[in-house]
């Protein structure tokens, strides 16, 4: 197994102007230098029907995806993206965009089930230490699909990971409330407008309000409660 | 010359061997191959060559030949300075003072000493990368046995106020009528451009490395003033006054001496030449690329260093795009390091992580010309523009460097992995 791994890691690409071997596979290199499905100009309103953003500039990787989903066939027709990150992060998002849109577009359920390994396999492997931070594309994709589920009222299809669900119906999470707070939301009304929290499920509102107050205090001091 | 050498901007990592150095080294591999410890002709020949090399180095560094110990690397010299003095002086005190921007050879050795019961004080630096001599003075107490502050760090090349720090230490010694603490400086990066005589005269120990100044790899050295108490790291045949056992690496020692001699001979002229080139690179980058900041001190910097952060894009991606054009640079980005941690030196300047991920280090040297600079200036703006066009973020250059990252970046516990572990460790 060790032998196999070293074989996989062995550079197979030559740099044309330096003649030296490259650190990533040929496929990674191709996607890094010639990424597919990049969104180069800012999108117009309603150009896409779903949007997702994941990662953080502090961690060193941020991915943003825009999707066009055909609701009738439940397939992803368009996947456009932008990525801040290293070569493997850029290549991985580019590869994902191909995987999701090839052959008439991937079924939404299949896209929701994509794993980082599915992407790295198609890339011809990545150095082990690179996998966990650079392959965030699947998460960005799930986030975009979750957003689309919300928008289209398909709450039962929402899958939440890594944070607490505050409203089990609309699947609004603590992270959603934190993000809203940072972006200036300070009243429960504005929060509802933004996240649909508690719509049809008012029992969760006290908790949502409490979290909103907590994050307002955390990021902006005490002024909101005074 | 290979094009790769022409567009090499990583002289802080290592330098190509000067052909004149190679020439003086070659007889010592298989012609004059003797062991300096032996008395017959071949041994004496080797011993004489070693002595001559030692004298040359001593003269340029400003010490007696017996005050210079050859080591296998600058890291070994740093280790010898820290571990050697600490272990020799443990009955006199246990405090060691270092700065946050020291080479790993210092910081890792200091960490090891902590497990042996020593107290390590790590001094922070200003946002321009300077150690404050007053901070050093404030950290001194009568248990302090050693202060180690780099002459210039390896990421930004910021030149530290060594004379002022030495003065503060001297004053402390006089006031308390002690011979301690010793003062050590790692001059590995600085030796190419600064006159070592001015530094060796105010410190007790000084680290050098040959491969940073056109010499061979695998040889470094520690100047140790006579009277400084030191325990060796290597035990064996008692070479080099019993302080560094092991057969002397004669070809490397001869090469080290020649390289140092050549560097010192042309030092002022070369420093002026590189300052002009570096300043041109800096000026033109700022002119052609928006949202760039300089890391380190704006003026108190080694003439061959330029460390910048280019916002909204990531260092490894830039490095690989530049590499595609044959240009070699360094970056402090986490993605480029084996440990996936961003540069601790740039972090010590108080910059948020997203600035560190976008950092690039250009270090110039012997084969850098105006043409090499213009070659970079031709491609870098295109590469930056291209990578920015695919970046989803658009950060603002803020004067307030204290804020660590955008809060929105940490929503839902998305703390960077390199911070997460540490938080746990603190608890």
XYZ file of C-alpha atoms in Angstrom:
653
model
C 0.000 0.000 0.000
C 2.843 2.299 0.830
C 4.320 1.531 -2.558
C 1.064 2.412 -4.242
C 0.861 5.704 -2.431
C 4.350 6.781 -3.387
C 3.561 5.806 -6.938
C 0.489 7.996 -6.889
C 2.413 10.932 -5.441
C 5.196 10.637 -7.968
C 5.164 13.695 -10.202
C 4.353 12.805 -13.778
C 4.418 16.227 -15.346
C 7.309 18.279 -16.628
C 7.417 22.042 -16.437
C 7.953 23.243 -20.035
C 10.190 26.194 -19.189
C 12.122 24.605 -16.355
C 12.197 20.933 -17.357
C 11.569 19.934 -13.779
C 8.942 17.503 -12.567
C 5.691 18.906 -11.216
C 4.236 18.385 -7.755
C 0.717 17.501 -8.854
C -0.784 15.130 -11.431
C -1.176 16.141 -15.069
C -4.928 16.530 -14.601
C -4.447 18.857 -11.612
C -1.987 20.886 -13.583
C -4.298 21.185 -16.599
C -7.199 22.338 -14.458
C -4.990 24.754 -12.495
C -3.638 26.467 -15.579
C -6.829 26.226 -17.629
C -9.748 26.076 -15.215
C -13.158 25.157 -16.608
C -16.475 26.927 -15.908
C -14.971 29.952 -14.154
C -17.303 32.855 -13.551
C -15.268 35.800 -14.725
C -17.820 38.603 -14.642
C -20.123 39.251 -11.716
C -23.460 37.511 -12.209
C -26.595 39.416 -13.135
C -29.618 39.114 -10.900
C -31.495 35.873 -11.479
C -28.763 34.615 -13.808
C -28.424 31.618 -11.497
C -30.914 30.043 -9.157
C -28.596 28.831 -6.394
C -25.495 30.125 -4.689
C -23.069 28.777 -2.074
C -19.941 30.056 -0.319
C -17.628 28.084 1.934
C -14.225 28.352 3.566
C -12.460 31.403 4.897
C -9.650 33.626 3.692
C -7.958 33.041 7.042
C -7.848 29.287 6.471
C -6.465 29.875 3.017
C -9.338 28.492 0.949
C -12.635 30.040 -0.101
C -14.995 28.655 -2.717
C -18.038 30.273 -4.195
C -20.379 28.468 -6.575
C -23.355 29.521 -8.654
C -25.777 26.945 -10.030
C -28.561 26.739 -12.518
C -30.832 23.861 -11.598
C -33.597 22.570 -13.804
C -36.365 21.782 -11.377
C -38.357 19.636 -13.795
C -35.547 17.158 -14.417
C -33.914 17.815 -11.009
C -30.563 18.173 -12.760
C -27.750 20.721 -12.428
C -27.394 22.469 -15.745
C -24.763 25.034 -14.910
C -21.971 25.203 -12.317
C -19.886 28.363 -12.216
C -17.318 29.099 -9.553
C -14.562 31.229 -8.080
C -11.863 29.989 -5.730
C -9.268 31.556 -3.464
C -6.656 28.957 -2.668
C -3.720 26.921 -3.789
C -3.331 25.028 -7.043
C -5.126 21.919 -5.822
C -8.073 23.966 -4.519
C -8.477 25.647 -7.896
C -8.104 22.377 -9.793
C -10.532 20.551 -7.508
C -13.302 23.112 -8.007
C -12.721 23.109 -11.744
C -12.930 19.310 -11.832
C -16.104 19.356 -9.751
C -17.700 21.774 -12.198
C -17.052 19.267 -14.982
C -18.344 16.324 -12.979
C -21.586 18.056 -12.094
C -22.441 19.388 -15.543
C -21.252 16.611 -17.874
C -23.710 14.239 -19.624
C -26.757 16.482 -19.376
C -26.110 17.500 -15.778
C -25.932 15.555 -12.537
C -29.057 14.622 -10.598
C -29.416 16.806 -7.500
C -29.500 13.827 -5.123
C -26.325 12.418 -6.610
C -24.653 15.827 -6.319
C -25.670 16.043 -2.646
C -23.883 12.729 -2.046
C -20.559 13.704 -3.658
C -17.503 13.202 -1.463
C -14.048 14.791 -1.637
C -12.652 11.387 -2.636
C -14.831 11.393 -5.772
C -13.117 14.598 -6.832
C -9.566 13.566 -5.928
C -10.038 10.279 -7.781
C -10.936 12.144 -10.953
C -7.940 14.435 -10.414
C -5.577 11.471 -10.437
C -4.845 11.886 -6.731
C -3.582 14.739 -4.576
C -0.768 14.818 -2.021
C -2.339 13.532 1.211
C -1.809 16.703 3.212
C -3.653 18.720 0.565
C -6.917 16.824 0.547
C -8.647 18.116 3.641
C -8.304 21.813 2.968
C -8.327 22.054 -0.777
C -11.306 19.879 -1.578
C -14.116 22.039 -0.263
C -16.011 22.074 -3.540
C -18.435 19.361 -2.501
C -19.345 21.383 0.591
C -19.880 24.558 -1.425
C -22.058 22.573 -3.786
C -24.165 21.156 -0.940
C -24.544 24.614 0.500
C -25.766 25.964 -2.830
C -28.194 23.066 -3.178
C -29.434 23.575 0.387
C -30.021 27.232 -0.438
C -31.947 26.195 -3.507
C -34.045 23.759 -1.439
C -34.871 26.620 0.899
C -35.757 28.928 -1.939
C -37.990 26.384 -3.577
C -39.555 25.223 -0.330
C -38.085 21.717 -0.457
C -37.113 21.837 3.231
C -37.201 18.052 3.638
C -34.247 17.739 1.269
C -31.951 20.046 3.251
C -28.944 18.294 4.789
C -27.157 20.142 7.557
C -23.606 19.418 8.693
C -21.226 20.728 11.308
C -23.600 23.104 13.138
C -26.760 22.960 15.238
C -30.160 23.128 13.549
C -32.305 25.764 15.256
C -35.423 25.403 13.135
C -36.059 21.785 12.150
C -38.514 22.788 9.442
C -36.576 25.382 7.511
C -33.255 23.888 8.661
C -31.925 27.261 9.759
C -28.705 26.691 11.707
C -26.757 28.506 14.364
C -24.167 29.299 11.690
C -26.867 30.974 9.587
C -27.795 33.202 12.533
C -24.158 34.009 13.296
C -23.573 35.007 9.700
C -26.677 37.171 9.665
C -25.516 38.913 12.848
C -22.131 39.693 11.354
C -23.784 41.141 8.307
C -25.784 43.571 10.431
C -29.035 41.781 11.240
C -30.032 42.745 14.779
C -33.804 42.167 15.026
C -35.703 38.918 14.899
C -37.892 40.370 12.138
C -34.897 40.997 9.889
C -33.566 37.589 10.779
C -36.826 35.988 9.702
C -36.816 37.949 6.487
C -33.354 36.653 5.761
C -33.483 33.077 6.978
C -37.171 32.185 7.251
C -36.461 30.960 10.767
C -39.593 30.088 12.771
C -41.961 30.482 9.857
C -44.513 27.792 10.616
C -42.544 26.819 13.693
C -42.631 29.691 16.211
C -41.358 27.517 19.108
C -37.796 27.973 17.900
C -38.013 31.775 17.884
C -36.873 32.396 21.495
C -33.732 30.358 20.877
C -33.099 32.115 17.569
C -33.512 35.491 19.250
C -31.171 34.504 22.032
C -28.496 33.428 19.552
C -28.941 36.608 17.536
C -28.407 38.670 20.679
C -25.379 36.579 21.627
C -23.690 37.049 18.260
C -24.550 40.749 18.148
C -22.823 41.168 21.478
C -19.914 39.023 20.390
C -19.192 41.045 17.269
C -20.511 44.515 18.080
C -20.425 44.819 21.858
C -23.447 45.370 24.037
C -25.209 48.197 22.227
C -27.984 46.055 20.752
C -29.338 44.891 24.098
C -29.281 48.312 25.699
C 24.044 30.013 -17.257
C 20.703 28.268 -17.005
C 17.666 30.500 -17.370
C 16.535 29.027 -14.067
C 19.497 30.665 -12.325
C 18.720 33.988 -13.969
C 15.172 34.036 -12.617
C 16.031 32.609 -9.223
C 14.681 34.851 -6.459
C 15.211 32.647 -3.460
C 18.755 33.462 -2.351
C 17.524 33.432 1.250
C 16.863 29.706 0.817
C 20.241 28.939 -0.708
C 22.683 30.325 -3.254
C 24.545 28.819 -6.203
C 28.149 27.966 -5.448
C 30.551 30.566 -6.819
C 32.720 28.858 -9.499
C 35.847 30.309 -7.848
C 34.812 28.589 -4.627
C 34.337 25.297 -6.436
C 37.846 25.622 -7.896
C 39.581 26.018 -4.528
C 37.523 23.195 -3.023
C 38.167 20.513 -5.610
C 41.741 19.446 -4.661
C 40.566 18.600 -1.158
C 38.246 15.831 -2.304
C 40.784 13.417 -3.794
C 44.208 15.054 -4.099
C 44.866 16.668 -0.775
C 42.425 14.373 0.974
C 44.196 13.859 4.294
C 42.715 14.015 7.761
C 43.915 17.166 9.530
C 44.418 15.143 12.715
C 47.253 13.056 11.221
C 50.936 13.876 11.347
C 52.201 12.570 7.978
C 52.493 14.796 4.907
C 48.905 14.423 3.711
C 47.580 15.102 7.180
C 49.817 18.134 7.673
C 48.757 19.486 4.288
C 45.126 19.179 5.311
C 45.785 20.723 8.701
C 47.557 23.681 7.077
C 44.654 24.228 4.690
C 42.197 24.112 7.578
C 44.279 26.589 9.545
C 44.515 28.974 6.595
C 40.746 28.796 6.048
C 40.124 29.396 9.728
C 42.440 32.423 9.687
C 40.661 33.893 6.673
C 37.288 33.486 8.298
C 38.518 34.833 11.627
C 39.882 37.915 9.894
C 36.654 38.682 8.041
C 34.433 37.935 11.014
C 36.668 39.750 13.486
C 37.734 37.081 15.946
C 40.749 34.941 16.835
C 41.107 31.732 14.771
C 40.502 29.692 17.922
C 37.228 31.540 18.457
C 35.535 30.011 15.403
C 33.913 26.566 15.467
C 32.931 24.870 12.216
C 29.596 23.085 12.310
C 27.518 21.089 9.837
C 25.007 23.899 9.351
C 23.728 27.166 10.763
C 21.087 25.131 12.564
C 23.814 23.186 14.357
C 25.612 26.431 15.201
C 22.364 27.875 16.636
C 21.798 24.689 18.607
C 25.340 24.792 19.939
C 24.909 28.409 21.004
C 21.687 27.695 22.885
C 22.000 24.158 24.184
C 25.760 24.514 24.680
C 25.651 27.611 26.861
C 22.430 26.681 28.660
C 23.761 23.312 29.743
C 27.116 24.789 30.745
C 25.513 27.542 32.806
C 22.525 25.887 34.387
C 23.797 26.548 37.895
C 23.965 30.281 37.085
C 20.397 30.709 35.912
C 17.700 29.359 33.686
C 16.285 32.250 31.703
C 16.854 32.498 27.960
C 15.544 35.385 25.877
C 14.799 35.023 22.173
C 12.619 36.878 19.672
C 9.530 35.511 17.925
C 11.174 35.852 14.519
C 14.237 33.689 15.116
C 15.143 30.847 12.779
C 13.689 27.469 13.722
C 17.213 26.430 14.698
C 16.856 28.804 17.640
C 13.169 28.421 18.434
C 13.147 24.629 18.354
C 16.293 24.442 20.475
C 14.708 26.870 22.949
C 11.607 24.682 23.090
C 13.786 21.663 23.815
C 15.448 23.609 26.646
C 12.060 24.324 28.191
C 11.653 20.611 28.756
C 15.012 20.673 30.569
C 13.691 23.269 33.010
C 14.789 26.477 31.334
C 12.493 29.460 31.118
C 12.280 30.867 27.597
C 11.077 34.438 27.092
C 9.973 35.067 23.518
C 9.918 38.753 22.656
C 7.435 40.069 20.137
C 8.329 42.497 17.376
C 6.824 45.752 16.157
C 4.560 45.701 13.112
C 7.599 46.559 11.031
C 9.457 43.582 12.440
C 11.805 45.241 14.926
C 12.780 43.938 18.359
C 12.690 46.770 20.885
C 15.951 46.969 22.911
C 13.844 48.221 25.821
C 11.891 44.951 25.753
C 15.154 43.066 25.967
C 16.306 45.210 28.885
C 12.983 44.682 30.659
C 13.206 40.913 30.282
C 16.699 40.676 31.788
C 17.050 39.402 35.329
C 19.843 37.865 37.332
C 18.811 34.414 36.213
C 19.223 35.290 32.545
C 22.065 33.367 30.946
C 21.552 34.015 27.255
C 19.924 36.428 24.826
C 19.642 35.383 21.185
C 18.342 37.882 18.636
C 18.810 37.439 14.900
C 20.791 40.074 12.985
C 18.160 39.926 10.219
C 15.315 37.438 9.900
C 14.928 35.015 7.019
C 11.491 36.124 5.786
C 11.576 39.905 5.658
C 15.292 40.623 6.093
C 14.517 43.295 8.693
C 17.762 44.411 10.355
C 17.591 44.352 14.142
C 19.127 47.018 16.392
C 21.893 44.636 17.535
C 24.170 47.393 18.831
C 21.430 48.884 20.996
C 20.481 45.472 22.343
C 24.140 44.707 23.054
C 24.397 48.017 24.861
C 21.409 47.203 27.051
C 22.916 43.831 27.932
C 26.302 45.358 28.675
C 24.713 47.915 30.961
C 22.859 45.173 32.816
C 26.066 43.182 33.264
C 27.941 46.200 34.617
C 25.132 47.159 36.953
C 24.941 43.663 38.416
C 28.653 42.941 38.157
C 28.021 39.756 36.176
C 29.515 38.306 33.022
C 26.065 37.029 32.060
C 23.896 36.967 30.034
C 25.748 36.096 26.865
C 24.526 37.646 23.664
C 24.187 35.512 20.543
C 23.069 36.591 17.085
C 22.235 34.493 14.046
C 23.786 36.409 11.145
C 23.101 33.732 8.520
C 21.031 36.029 6.286
C 22.860 39.228 7.179
C 26.458 38.158 6.495
C 26.127 38.625 2.727
C 25.352 42.316 3.038
C 26.428 43.614 6.425
C 29.965 44.071 7.687
C 30.349 41.325 10.265
C 33.170 43.188 12.045
C 30.620 45.672 13.356
C 28.476 42.882 14.775
C 31.063 40.439 16.082
C 32.531 43.191 18.236
C 29.326 43.611 20.246
C 28.180 39.991 20.659
C 29.577 36.899 22.366
C 28.475 34.413 19.737
C 27.549 34.709 16.076
C 26.171 32.120 13.644
C 27.146 31.916 9.982
C 26.296 29.601 7.104
C 28.337 29.086 3.922
C 25.581 28.200 1.480
C 23.794 31.514 1.936
C 26.835 33.381 0.671
C 27.906 31.446 -2.407
C 29.633 28.676 -0.473
C 28.886 24.968 -0.207
C 26.013 23.402 1.725
C 26.732 21.384 4.828
C 29.035 23.853 6.542
C 28.290 26.593 9.021
C 30.041 28.025 11.994
C 29.754 29.669 15.346
C 31.995 32.463 16.499
C 32.445 32.048 20.226
C 34.389 34.662 22.193
C 37.064 33.127 24.383
C 35.826 32.842 27.942
C 32.295 31.865 26.915
C 31.392 28.619 28.624
C 30.053 26.010 26.265
C 29.158 22.314 26.481
C 29.646 20.458 23.198
C 26.798 18.755 21.337
C 29.112 16.199 19.718
C 31.421 13.965 21.702
C 34.262 12.111 20.049
C 37.868 12.643 19.057
C 38.118 16.115 20.552
C 38.555 18.128 17.364
C 38.124 21.940 17.434
C 39.132 22.376 21.076
C 36.846 19.543 22.107
C 33.832 21.696 21.208
C 32.891 19.950 17.984
C 34.244 16.458 17.583
C 34.226 14.864 14.146
C 36.707 14.998 11.259
C 36.719 18.482 9.779
C 34.880 18.752 6.451
C 37.929 20.161 4.731
C 36.647 20.874 1.197
C 33.655 22.669 2.699
C 35.798 24.608 5.186
C 38.095 25.781 2.397
C 35.049 26.693 0.289
C 33.429 28.544 3.195
C 36.537 30.688 3.687
C 36.813 31.499 -0.010
C 33.112 32.352 -0.297
C 33.231 34.652 2.711
C 36.363 36.357 1.415
C 34.752 36.979 -1.979
C 31.553 38.304 -0.436
C 33.357 40.734 1.842
C 35.599 41.956 -0.954
C 32.690 43.136 -3.113
C 30.195 43.742 -0.345
C 29.492 47.463 -0.577
C 29.273 47.515 -4.342
C 27.048 44.443 -4.500
C 24.764 45.796 -1.784
C 24.328 49.027 -3.702
C 23.629 47.133 -6.937
C 20.998 44.924 -5.306
C 19.371 47.835 -3.476
C 18.758 49.526 -6.826
C 17.310 46.335 -8.324
C 15.210 45.489 -5.282
C 13.838 49.028 -5.086
C 12.931 48.899 -8.763
C 11.115 45.600 -8.250
C 9.241 47.007 -5.264
C 8.361 50.296 -6.931
C 7.131 48.676 -10.122
C 5.089 46.031 -8.312
C 3.318 48.785 -6.394
C 2.791 50.684 -9.607
C 1.340 47.789 -11.567
C -0.492 45.759 -8.911
C -3.142 47.200 -6.590
C -3.622 46.014 -2.997
C -0.071 45.040 -2.117
C 1.688 45.632 1.191
C 5.338 45.280 2.205
C 6.085 42.938 5.088
C 8.924 43.942 7.384
C 10.645 47.268 7.821
C 10.301 49.745 4.942
C 13.941 50.830 5.106
C 15.887 48.857 7.721
C 15.976 45.808 5.505
C 18.733 43.761 3.893
C 19.313 45.120 0.360
C 18.264 41.867 -1.296
C 14.938 41.282 0.498
C 11.432 42.083 -0.680
C 8.534 40.410 1.117
C 5.062 41.450 0.008
C 1.491 40.334 0.541
C -0.765 40.389 -2.485
C -4.334 40.372 -1.279
C -7.193 38.125 -2.447
C -4.967 35.403 -3.850
C -2.933 32.604 -2.369
C 0.841 32.213 -2.329
C 1.225 28.660 -3.530
C -0.919 29.328 -6.579
C 1.240 32.385 -7.388
C 4.413 30.415 -6.754
C 3.388 27.664 -9.178
C 2.282 30.127 -11.849
C 5.620 31.933 -11.531
C 7.435 28.597 -11.569
C 5.732 27.879 -14.875
C 7.642 30.885 -16.248
C 10.857 29.675 -14.648
C 10.725 32.180 -11.768
C 11.548 30.875 -8.273
C 10.224 32.714 -5.199
C 9.286 31.885 -1.620
C 5.916 32.210 0.112
C 4.703 32.199 3.705
C 1.406 30.597 2.748
C 0.278 27.617 4.759
C -0.344 25.628 1.597
C 3.309 25.716 0.757
C 4.622 24.320 4.002
C 4.850 20.691 5.005
C 2.988 21.401 8.236
C 0.317 23.495 6.477
C 1.051 26.340 8.885
C 1.451 29.903 7.702
C 4.747 31.722 8.267
C 5.236 32.405 11.983
C 7.562 35.285 11.170
C 4.991 37.254 9.171
C 2.407 36.320 11.760
C 4.648 37.869 14.423
C 4.258 41.201 12.595
C 0.601 41.079 13.627
C -0.808 40.516 10.165
C -4.072 38.601 9.742
C -3.840 35.156 8.191
C -5.287 36.163 4.847
C -2.317 38.511 4.368
C 0.139 35.741 5.181
C -1.439 33.316 2.718
C -0.836 35.877 -0.020
C 2.781 36.584 0.851
C 5.665 36.294 -1.588
C 9.344 36.581 -0.751
C 11.793 37.772 -3.390
C 15.433 37.518 -2.377
C 18.026 38.726 -4.871
C 21.648 37.745 -5.349
C 24.724 37.399 -7.538
C 22.945 36.444 -10.763
C 20.017 38.847 -10.439
C 20.136 41.525 -13.130
C 17.919 44.305 -14.364
C 16.699 41.846 -16.977
C 15.666 39.309 -14.305
C 13.667 42.004 -12.532
C 11.964 43.096 -15.734
C 11.151 39.478 -16.522
C 9.285 39.199 -13.202
C 7.563 42.530 -13.794
C 6.380 41.257 -17.165
C 4.637 38.177 -15.747
C 3.686 38.897 -12.135
C 0.956 41.475 -12.876
C -0.636 39.107 -15.430
C -0.548 36.186 -13.005
C -2.026 38.285 -10.198
C -4.779 39.606 -12.430
C -5.590 36.131 -13.626
C -5.739 34.594 -10.149
C -7.733 37.530 -8.828
C -10.271 37.060 -11.610
C -10.975 33.608 -10.220
C -10.989 34.681 -6.574
C -14.299 35.064 -4.733
C -12.914 37.462 -2.146
C -12.155 41.135 -2.229
C -10.394 42.251 0.938
C -9.727 45.828 1.895
C -6.245 46.945 2.816
C -6.739 48.092 6.367
C -4.366 50.141 8.412
C -5.516 48.253 11.469
C -3.393 45.153 11.456
C -4.575 44.099 14.872
C -7.865 42.638 13.714
C -7.241 39.020 13.019
C -9.209 38.190 9.905
C -12.774 38.891 9.000
C -15.219 37.627 11.609
C -17.451 36.232 8.864
C -14.612 33.882 8.042
C -15.092 32.033 11.293
C -18.850 31.483 11.206
C -19.906 28.076 12.426
C -16.583 27.362 14.034
C -14.606 27.596 10.810
C -11.463 28.440 12.707
C -8.318 27.714 10.703
C -6.923 24.278 11.495
C -3.580 25.802 12.502
C -5.297 27.868 15.202
C -7.684 25.191 16.375
C -4.993 22.855 17.719
C -3.252 25.644 19.578
C -6.398 26.810 21.328
C -6.825 23.324 22.700
C -3.227 23.190 23.767
C -3.639 26.412 25.736
C -6.641 25.059 27.566
